[in-house]
mmCIF file of C-alpha atoms in Angstrom:
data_model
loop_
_atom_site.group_PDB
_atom_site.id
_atom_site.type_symbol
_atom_site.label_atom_id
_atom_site.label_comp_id
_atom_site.label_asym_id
_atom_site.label_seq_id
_atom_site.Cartn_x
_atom_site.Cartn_y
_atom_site.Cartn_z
ATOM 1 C CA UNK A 283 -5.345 -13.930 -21.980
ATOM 2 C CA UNK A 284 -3.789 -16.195 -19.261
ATOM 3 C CA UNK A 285 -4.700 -19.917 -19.589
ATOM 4 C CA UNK A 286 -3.536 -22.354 -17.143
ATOM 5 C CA UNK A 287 -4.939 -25.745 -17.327
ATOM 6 C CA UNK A 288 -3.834 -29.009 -15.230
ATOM 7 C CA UNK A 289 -0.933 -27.598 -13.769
ATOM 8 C CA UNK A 290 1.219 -30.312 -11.830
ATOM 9 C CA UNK A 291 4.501 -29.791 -10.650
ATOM 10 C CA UNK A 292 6.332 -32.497 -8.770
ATOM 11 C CA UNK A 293 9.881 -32.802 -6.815
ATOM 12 C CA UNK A 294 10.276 -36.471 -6.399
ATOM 13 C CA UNK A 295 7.152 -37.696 -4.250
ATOM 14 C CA UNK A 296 6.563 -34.013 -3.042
ATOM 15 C CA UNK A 297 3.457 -32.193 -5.243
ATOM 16 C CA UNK A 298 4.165 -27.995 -4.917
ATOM 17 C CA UNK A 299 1.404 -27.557 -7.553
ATOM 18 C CA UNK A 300 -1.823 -30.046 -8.044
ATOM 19 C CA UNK A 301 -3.473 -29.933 -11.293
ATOM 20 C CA UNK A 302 -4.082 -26.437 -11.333
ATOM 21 C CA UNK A 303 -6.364 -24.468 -14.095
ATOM 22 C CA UNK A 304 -7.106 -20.865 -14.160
ATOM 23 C CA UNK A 305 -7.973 -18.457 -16.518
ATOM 24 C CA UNK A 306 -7.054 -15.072 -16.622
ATOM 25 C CA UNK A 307 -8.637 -12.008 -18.918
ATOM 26 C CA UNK A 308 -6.699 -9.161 -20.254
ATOM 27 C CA UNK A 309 -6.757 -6.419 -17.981
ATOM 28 C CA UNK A 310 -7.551 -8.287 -15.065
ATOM 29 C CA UNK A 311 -5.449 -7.325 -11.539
ATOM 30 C CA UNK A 312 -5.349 -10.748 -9.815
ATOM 31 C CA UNK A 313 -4.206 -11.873 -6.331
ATOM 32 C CA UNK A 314 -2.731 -15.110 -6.026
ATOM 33 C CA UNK A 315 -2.799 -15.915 -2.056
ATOM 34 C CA UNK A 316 -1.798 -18.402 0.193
ATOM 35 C CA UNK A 317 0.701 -19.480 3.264
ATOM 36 C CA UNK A 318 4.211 -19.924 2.526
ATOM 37 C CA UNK A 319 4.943 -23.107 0.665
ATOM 38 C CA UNK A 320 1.449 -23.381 -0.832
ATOM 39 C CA UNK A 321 2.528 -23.587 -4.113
ATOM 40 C CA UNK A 322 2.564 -19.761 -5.482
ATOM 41 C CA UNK A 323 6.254 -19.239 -6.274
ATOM 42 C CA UNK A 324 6.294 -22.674 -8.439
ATOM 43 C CA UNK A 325 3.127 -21.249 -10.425
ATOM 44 C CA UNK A 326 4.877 -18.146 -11.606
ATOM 45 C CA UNK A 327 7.640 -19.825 -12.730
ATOM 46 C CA UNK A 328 6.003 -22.055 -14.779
ATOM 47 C CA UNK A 329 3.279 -19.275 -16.220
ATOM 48 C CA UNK A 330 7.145 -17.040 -16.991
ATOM 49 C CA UNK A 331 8.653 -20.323 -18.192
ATOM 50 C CA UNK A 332 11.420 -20.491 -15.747
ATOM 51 C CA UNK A 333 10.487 -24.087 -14.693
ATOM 52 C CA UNK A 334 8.681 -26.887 -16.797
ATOM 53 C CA UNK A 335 5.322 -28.515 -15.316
ATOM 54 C CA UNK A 336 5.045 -32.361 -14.497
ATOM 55 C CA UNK A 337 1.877 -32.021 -16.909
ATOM 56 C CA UNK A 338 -0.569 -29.537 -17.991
ATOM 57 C CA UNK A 339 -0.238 -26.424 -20.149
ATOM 58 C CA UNK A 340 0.060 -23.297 -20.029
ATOM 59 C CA UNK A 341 -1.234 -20.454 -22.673
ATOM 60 C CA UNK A 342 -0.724 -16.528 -23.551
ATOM 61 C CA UNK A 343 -3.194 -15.986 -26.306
ATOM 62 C CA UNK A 344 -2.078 -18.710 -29.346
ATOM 63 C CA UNK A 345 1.407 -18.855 -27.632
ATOM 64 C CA UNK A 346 1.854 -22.069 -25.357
ATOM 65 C CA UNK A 347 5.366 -22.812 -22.835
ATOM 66 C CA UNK A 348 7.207 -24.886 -24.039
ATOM 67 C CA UNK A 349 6.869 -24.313 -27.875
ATOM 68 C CA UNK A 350 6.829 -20.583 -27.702
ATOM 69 C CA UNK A 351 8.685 -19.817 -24.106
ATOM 70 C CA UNK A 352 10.922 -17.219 -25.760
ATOM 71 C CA UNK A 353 8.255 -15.463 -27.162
ATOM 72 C CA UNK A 354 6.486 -15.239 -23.845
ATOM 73 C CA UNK A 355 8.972 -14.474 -21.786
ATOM 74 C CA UNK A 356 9.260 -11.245 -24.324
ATOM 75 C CA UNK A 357 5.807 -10.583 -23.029
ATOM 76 C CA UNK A 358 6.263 -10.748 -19.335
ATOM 77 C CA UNK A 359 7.505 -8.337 -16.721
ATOM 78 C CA UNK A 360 8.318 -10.549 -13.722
ATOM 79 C CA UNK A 361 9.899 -9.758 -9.986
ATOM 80 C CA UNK A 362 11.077 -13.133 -8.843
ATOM 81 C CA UNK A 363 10.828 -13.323 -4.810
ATOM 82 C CA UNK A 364 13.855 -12.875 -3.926
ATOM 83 C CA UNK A 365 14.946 -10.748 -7.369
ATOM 84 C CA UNK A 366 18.590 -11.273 -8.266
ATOM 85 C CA UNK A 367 21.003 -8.343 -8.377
ATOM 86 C CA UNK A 368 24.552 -7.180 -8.717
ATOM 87 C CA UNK A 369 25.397 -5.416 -5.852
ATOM 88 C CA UNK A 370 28.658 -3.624 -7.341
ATOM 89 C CA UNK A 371 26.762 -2.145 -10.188
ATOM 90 C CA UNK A 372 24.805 1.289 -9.981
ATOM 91 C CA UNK A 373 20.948 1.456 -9.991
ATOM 92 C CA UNK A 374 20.990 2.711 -13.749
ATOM 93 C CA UNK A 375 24.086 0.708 -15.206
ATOM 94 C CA UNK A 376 21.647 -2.700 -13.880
ATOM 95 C CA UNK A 377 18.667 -1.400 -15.204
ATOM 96 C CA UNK A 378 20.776 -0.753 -18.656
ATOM 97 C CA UNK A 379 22.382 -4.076 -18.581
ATOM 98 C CA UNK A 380 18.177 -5.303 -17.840
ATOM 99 C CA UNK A 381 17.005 -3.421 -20.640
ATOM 100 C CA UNK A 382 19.776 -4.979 -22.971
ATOM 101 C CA UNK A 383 18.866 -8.013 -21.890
ATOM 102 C CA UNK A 384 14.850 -7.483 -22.383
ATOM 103 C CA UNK A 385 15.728 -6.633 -26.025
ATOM 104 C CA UNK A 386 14.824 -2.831 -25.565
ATOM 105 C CA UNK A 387 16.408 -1.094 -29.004
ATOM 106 C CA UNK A 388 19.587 1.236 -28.129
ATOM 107 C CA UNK A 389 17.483 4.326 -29.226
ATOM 108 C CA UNK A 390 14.764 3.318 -26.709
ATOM 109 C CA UNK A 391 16.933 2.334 -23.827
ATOM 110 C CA UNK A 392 17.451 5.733 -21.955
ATOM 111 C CA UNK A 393 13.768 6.705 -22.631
ATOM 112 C CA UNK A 394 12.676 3.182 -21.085
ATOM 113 C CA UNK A 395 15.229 3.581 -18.220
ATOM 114 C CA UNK A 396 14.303 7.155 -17.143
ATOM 115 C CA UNK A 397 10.253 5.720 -17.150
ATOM 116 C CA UNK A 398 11.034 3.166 -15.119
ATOM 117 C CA UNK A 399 13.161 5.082 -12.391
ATOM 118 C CA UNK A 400 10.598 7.409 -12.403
ATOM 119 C CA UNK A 401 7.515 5.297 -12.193
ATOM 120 C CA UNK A 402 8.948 3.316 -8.847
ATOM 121 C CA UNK A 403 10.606 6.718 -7.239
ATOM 122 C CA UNK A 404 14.279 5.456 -7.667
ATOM 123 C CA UNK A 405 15.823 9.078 -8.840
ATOM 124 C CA UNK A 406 17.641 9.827 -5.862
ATOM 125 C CA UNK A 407 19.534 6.293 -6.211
ATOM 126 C CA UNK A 408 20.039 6.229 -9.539
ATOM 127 C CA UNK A 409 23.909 6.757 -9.350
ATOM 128 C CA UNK A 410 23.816 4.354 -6.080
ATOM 129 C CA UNK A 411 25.639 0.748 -5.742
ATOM 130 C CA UNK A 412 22.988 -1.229 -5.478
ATOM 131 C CA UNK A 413 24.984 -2.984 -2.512
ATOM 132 C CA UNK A 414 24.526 0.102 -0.184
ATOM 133 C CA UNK A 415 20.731 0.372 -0.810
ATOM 134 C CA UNK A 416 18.057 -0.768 1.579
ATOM 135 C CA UNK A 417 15.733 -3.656 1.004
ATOM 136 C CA UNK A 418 12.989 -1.779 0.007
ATOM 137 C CA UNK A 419 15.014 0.127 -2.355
ATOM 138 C CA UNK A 420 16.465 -3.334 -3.578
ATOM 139 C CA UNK A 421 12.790 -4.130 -4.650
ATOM 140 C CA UNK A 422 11.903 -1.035 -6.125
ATOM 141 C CA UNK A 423 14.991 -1.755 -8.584
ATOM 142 C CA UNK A 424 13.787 -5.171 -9.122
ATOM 143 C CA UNK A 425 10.312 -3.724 -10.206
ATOM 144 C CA UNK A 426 12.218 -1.502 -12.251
ATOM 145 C CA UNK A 427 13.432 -4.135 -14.299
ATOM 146 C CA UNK A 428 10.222 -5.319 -14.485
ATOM 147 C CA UNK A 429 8.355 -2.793 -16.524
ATOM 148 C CA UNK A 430 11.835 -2.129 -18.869
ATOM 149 C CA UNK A 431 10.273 -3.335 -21.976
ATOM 150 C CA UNK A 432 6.634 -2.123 -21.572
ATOM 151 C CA UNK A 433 5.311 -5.794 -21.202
ATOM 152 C CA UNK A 434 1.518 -6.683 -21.268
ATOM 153 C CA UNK A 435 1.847 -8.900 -18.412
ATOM 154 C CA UNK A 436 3.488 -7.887 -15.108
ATOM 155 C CA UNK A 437 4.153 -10.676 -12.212
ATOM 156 C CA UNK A 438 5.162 -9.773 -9.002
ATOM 157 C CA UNK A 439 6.114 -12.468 -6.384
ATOM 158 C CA UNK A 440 5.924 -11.072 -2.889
ATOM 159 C CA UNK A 441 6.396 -7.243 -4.375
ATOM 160 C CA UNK A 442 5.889 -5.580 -1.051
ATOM 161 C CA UNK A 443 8.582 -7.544 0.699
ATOM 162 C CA UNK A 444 10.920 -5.501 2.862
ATOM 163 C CA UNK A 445 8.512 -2.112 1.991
ATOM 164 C CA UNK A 446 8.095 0.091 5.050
ATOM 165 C CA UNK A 447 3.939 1.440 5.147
ATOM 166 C CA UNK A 448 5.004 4.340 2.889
ATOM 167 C CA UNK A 449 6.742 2.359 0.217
ATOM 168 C CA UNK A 450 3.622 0.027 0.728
ATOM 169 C CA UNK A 451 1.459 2.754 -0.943
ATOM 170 C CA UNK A 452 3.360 3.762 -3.688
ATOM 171 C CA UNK A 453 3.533 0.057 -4.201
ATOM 172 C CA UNK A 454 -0.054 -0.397 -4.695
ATOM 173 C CA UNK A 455 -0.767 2.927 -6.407
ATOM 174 C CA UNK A 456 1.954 1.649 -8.867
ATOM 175 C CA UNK A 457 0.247 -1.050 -9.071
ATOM 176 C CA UNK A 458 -2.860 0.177 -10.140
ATOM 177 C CA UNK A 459 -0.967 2.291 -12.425
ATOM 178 C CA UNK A 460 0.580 -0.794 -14.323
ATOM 179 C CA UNK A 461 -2.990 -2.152 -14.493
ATOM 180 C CA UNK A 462 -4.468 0.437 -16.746
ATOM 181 C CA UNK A 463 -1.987 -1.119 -19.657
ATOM 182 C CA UNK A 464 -1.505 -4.491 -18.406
ATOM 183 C CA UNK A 465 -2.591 -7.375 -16.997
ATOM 184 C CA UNK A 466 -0.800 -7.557 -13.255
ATOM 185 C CA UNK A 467 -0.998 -11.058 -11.062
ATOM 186 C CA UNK A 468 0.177 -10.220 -7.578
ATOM 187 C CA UNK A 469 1.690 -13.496 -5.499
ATOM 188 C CA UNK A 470 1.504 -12.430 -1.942
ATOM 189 C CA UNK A 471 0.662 -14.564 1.715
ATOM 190 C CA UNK A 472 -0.662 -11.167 3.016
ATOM 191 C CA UNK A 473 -4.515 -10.425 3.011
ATOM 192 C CA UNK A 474 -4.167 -6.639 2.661
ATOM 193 C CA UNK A 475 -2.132 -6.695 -0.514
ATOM 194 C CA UNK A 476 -4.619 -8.607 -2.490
ATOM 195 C CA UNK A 477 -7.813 -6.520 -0.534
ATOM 196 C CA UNK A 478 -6.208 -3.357 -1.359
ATOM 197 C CA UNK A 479 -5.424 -3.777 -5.328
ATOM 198 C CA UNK A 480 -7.095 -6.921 -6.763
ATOM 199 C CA UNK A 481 -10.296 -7.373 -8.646
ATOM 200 C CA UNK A 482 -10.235 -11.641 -8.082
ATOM 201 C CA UNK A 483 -8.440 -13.970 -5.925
ATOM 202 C CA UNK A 484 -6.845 -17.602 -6.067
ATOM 203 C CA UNK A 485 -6.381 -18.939 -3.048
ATOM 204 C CA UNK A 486 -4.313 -22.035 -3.167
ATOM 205 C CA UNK A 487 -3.564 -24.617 -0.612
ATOM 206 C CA UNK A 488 -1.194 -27.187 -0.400
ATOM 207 C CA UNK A 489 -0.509 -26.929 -4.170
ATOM 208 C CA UNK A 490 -4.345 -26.797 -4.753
ATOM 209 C CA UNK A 491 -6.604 -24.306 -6.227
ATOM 210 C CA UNK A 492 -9.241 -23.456 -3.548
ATOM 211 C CA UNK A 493 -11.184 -20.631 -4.083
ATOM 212 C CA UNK A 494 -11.641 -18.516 -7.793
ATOM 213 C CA UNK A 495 -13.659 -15.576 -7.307
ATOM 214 C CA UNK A 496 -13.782 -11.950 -7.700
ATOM 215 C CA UNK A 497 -13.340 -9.718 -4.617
ATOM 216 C CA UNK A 498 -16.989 -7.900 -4.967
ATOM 217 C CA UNK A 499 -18.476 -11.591 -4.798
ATOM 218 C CA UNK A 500 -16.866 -11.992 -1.716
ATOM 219 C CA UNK A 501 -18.339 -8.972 -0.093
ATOM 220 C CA UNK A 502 -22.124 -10.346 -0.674
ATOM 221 C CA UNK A 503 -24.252 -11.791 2.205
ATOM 222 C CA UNK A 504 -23.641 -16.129 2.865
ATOM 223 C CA UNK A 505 -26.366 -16.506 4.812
ATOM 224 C CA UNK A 506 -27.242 -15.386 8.282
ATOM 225 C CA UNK A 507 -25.770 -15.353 12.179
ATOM 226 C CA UNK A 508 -28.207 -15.821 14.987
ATOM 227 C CA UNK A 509 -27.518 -16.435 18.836
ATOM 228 C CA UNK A 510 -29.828 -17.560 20.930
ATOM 229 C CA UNK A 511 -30.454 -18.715 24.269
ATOM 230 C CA UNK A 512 -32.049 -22.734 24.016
ATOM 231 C CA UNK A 513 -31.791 -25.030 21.642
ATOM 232 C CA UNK A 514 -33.371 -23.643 18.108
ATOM 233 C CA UNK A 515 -31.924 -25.985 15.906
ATOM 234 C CA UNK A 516 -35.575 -27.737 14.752
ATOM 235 C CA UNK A 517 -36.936 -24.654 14.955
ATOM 236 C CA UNK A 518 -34.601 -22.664 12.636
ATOM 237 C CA UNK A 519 -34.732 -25.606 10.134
ATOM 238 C CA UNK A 520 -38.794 -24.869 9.284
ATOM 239 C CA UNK A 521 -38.328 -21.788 8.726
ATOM 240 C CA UNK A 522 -38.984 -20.987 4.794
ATOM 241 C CA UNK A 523 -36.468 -20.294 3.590
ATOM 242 C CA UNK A 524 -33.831 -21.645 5.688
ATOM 243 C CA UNK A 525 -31.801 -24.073 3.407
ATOM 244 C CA UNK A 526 -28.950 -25.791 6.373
ATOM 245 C CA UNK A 527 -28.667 -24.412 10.367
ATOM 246 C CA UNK A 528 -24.950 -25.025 11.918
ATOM 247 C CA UNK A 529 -24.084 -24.825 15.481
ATOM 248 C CA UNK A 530 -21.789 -22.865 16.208
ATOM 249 C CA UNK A 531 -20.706 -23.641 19.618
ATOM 250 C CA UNK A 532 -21.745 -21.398 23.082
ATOM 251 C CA UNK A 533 -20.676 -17.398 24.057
ATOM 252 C CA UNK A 534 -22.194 -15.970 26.974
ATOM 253 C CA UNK A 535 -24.481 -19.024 27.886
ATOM 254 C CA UNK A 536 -26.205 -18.155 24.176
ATOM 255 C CA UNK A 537 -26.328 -20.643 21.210
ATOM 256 C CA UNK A 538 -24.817 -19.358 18.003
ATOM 257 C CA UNK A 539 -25.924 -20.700 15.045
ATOM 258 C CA UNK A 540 -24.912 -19.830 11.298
ATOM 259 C CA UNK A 541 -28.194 -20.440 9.022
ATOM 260 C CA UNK A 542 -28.248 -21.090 5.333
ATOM 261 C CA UNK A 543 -30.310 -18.529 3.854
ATOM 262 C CA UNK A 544 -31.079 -15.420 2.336
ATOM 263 C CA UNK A 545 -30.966 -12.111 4.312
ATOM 264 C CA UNK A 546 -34.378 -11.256 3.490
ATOM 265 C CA UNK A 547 -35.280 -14.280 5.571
ATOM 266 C CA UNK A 548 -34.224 -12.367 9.029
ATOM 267 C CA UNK A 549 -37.530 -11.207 9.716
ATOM 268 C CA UNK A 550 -38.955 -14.544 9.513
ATOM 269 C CA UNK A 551 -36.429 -16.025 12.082
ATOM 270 C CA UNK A 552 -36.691 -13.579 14.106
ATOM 271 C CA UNK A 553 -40.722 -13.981 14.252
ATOM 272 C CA UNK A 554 -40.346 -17.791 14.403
ATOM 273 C CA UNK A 555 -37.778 -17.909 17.342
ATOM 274 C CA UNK A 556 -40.008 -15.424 19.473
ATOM 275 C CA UNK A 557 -42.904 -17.608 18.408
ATOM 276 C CA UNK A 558 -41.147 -20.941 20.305
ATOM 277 C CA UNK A 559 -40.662 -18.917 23.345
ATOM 278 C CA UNK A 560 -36.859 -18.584 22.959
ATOM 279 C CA UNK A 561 -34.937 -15.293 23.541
ATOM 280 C CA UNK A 562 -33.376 -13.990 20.803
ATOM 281 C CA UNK A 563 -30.253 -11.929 21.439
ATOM 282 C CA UNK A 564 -28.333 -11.094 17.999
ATOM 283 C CA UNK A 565 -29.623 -11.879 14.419
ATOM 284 C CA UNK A 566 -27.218 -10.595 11.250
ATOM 285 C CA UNK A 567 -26.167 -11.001 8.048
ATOM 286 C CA UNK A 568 -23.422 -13.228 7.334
ATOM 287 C CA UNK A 569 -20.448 -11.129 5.183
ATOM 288 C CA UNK A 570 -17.759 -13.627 4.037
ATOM 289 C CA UNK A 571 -14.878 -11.286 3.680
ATOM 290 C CA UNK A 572 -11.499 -12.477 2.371
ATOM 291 C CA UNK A 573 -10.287 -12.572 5.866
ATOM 292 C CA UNK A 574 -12.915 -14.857 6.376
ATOM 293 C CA UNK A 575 -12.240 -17.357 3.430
ATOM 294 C CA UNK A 576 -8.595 -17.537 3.870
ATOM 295 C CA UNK A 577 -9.431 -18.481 7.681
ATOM 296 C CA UNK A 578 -12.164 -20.836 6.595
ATOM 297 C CA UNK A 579 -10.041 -22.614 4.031
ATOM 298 C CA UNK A 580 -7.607 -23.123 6.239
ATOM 299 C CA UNK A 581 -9.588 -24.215 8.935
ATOM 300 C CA UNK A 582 -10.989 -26.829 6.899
ATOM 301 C CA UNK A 583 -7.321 -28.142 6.286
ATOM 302 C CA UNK A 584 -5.927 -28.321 9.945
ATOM 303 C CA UNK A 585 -9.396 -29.873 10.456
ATOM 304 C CA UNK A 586 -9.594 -32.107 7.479
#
């Protein structure tokens, strides 16, 4: 178990990360999402211990950063965002000098080496300079290196960087993989990643934590859509039922209008806008996707 709580992480008067708590079960594959400079980078380096938070506390089970970091870090497989390498070494003398350095007993080494070539597809580069290998292939070694000494959490920062679409799938099915053993947090500014192998989301902006919820929450009905040509606004509001009505704004010469309340209430708007003599063109469930929320939250920030 993953506890963050009042995360803060300043540089000088600039705040990357504004008290920030989280809590995440074993298990659990989350996606931590946001634009570029948002503050996700600075959160997995203080959850792996590579940089100290301003205040607040993180926790793995009993063990806290700070007074246990070492122990942690023992825990953790993480691929940094830009993962460093040494270009004149080979593919397996790296991940052997990585597996020395992740503890990994001698007797264990070539068995834990071998897995992890074979788990991201790196046989046929095994004997490679790293220096001559694609950036694709350059992550696939970093995830390598990752997953060395069997940890029980896995971070990835950005792990389909540089991927071309079929490397993109055996990212995420290796993903999914890992997440049968482990618990996985995926730091990524691209919608599909997170859509395509997390259970939650965290959606952070400017260095705060926006939105906490699981994906199949997101795909519920919020409400209904209606447009309509007049003005309905007074007479969307007594409908029972209807908790807000929003305007929306003009398409076609027809009023669109996004109304608080639950789907089963359709029929009754429908019946009620007929009833005032207005013409009803388009009446639907409201479905507030990921896309959605990211575009919402955002909106609200250029806005706010």
């Amino acid at each position: 178990m993953i506890q963050a709580e009042h995360l803060t992480r300043r540089y000088g008067d600039v705040t990357a990360v504004d008290d920030v708590s989280f809590r995440i079960e074993r298990g659990q594959v989350v996606g931590l999402l946001g634009h570029n400079g948002a503050g996700k980078t600075t959160i997995m380096k203080m959850i792996t211990g590579f940089l100290e938070p301003s205040s607040g506390t993180v926790r793995i089970d009993d063990l806290e950063i700070g007074r246990d970091t070492r122990a942690i870090q023992m825990r953790i497989g993480y691929l940094p965002e830009n993962c460093p390498l040494w270009p004149e070494m080979t593919v397996i003398d790296y991940l052997d000098y990585e597996a020395t350095l992740h503890g990994v007993a001698e007797a264990r080494r070539g068995g834990a080496i071998a897995d992890a070539i074979r788990r991201t597809a790196l046989a046929e580069k095994a004997t490679a300079p790293i220096h001559t290998l694609s950036r694709g292939y350059r992550q696939r070694v970093g995830v390598a290196q990752a997953l060395l000494h069997s940890p029980d959490i896995i971070i990835l920062d950005e792990p389909t960087n540089g991927l071309d679409p079929t490397q993109i799938r055996h990212m995420r099915e290796l993903i999914r993989e890992l997440a049968k053993n482990a618990t996985v947090i995926v730091s990524t500014h691209i919608l599909q990643e997170v859509q395509a192998v997390c259970e939650r989301v965290l959606i952070l902006r400017a260095g705060k934590l926006v939105v906490d919820a699981r994906m199949d929450e997101l795909a519920r009905p919020a409400g209904l859509l209606v447009s309509i040509e007049g003005d309905a606004r007074e007479t969307l509001r007594r409908v029972a039922g209807v908790a807000g009505v929003e305007e929306r704004g003009a398409e076609d010469g027809h009023r669109q209008y996004r109304i608080d309340a639950p789907a089963d209430a359709a029929p009754a708007v429908a019946e009620a806008v007929t009833r005032a003599g207005l013409r009803l063109h388009a009446l639907r469930a409201r479905r507030r996707d990921l896309e959605t929320i990211f575009a919402e939250v955002n909106e609200e920030a250029t806005h706010g």
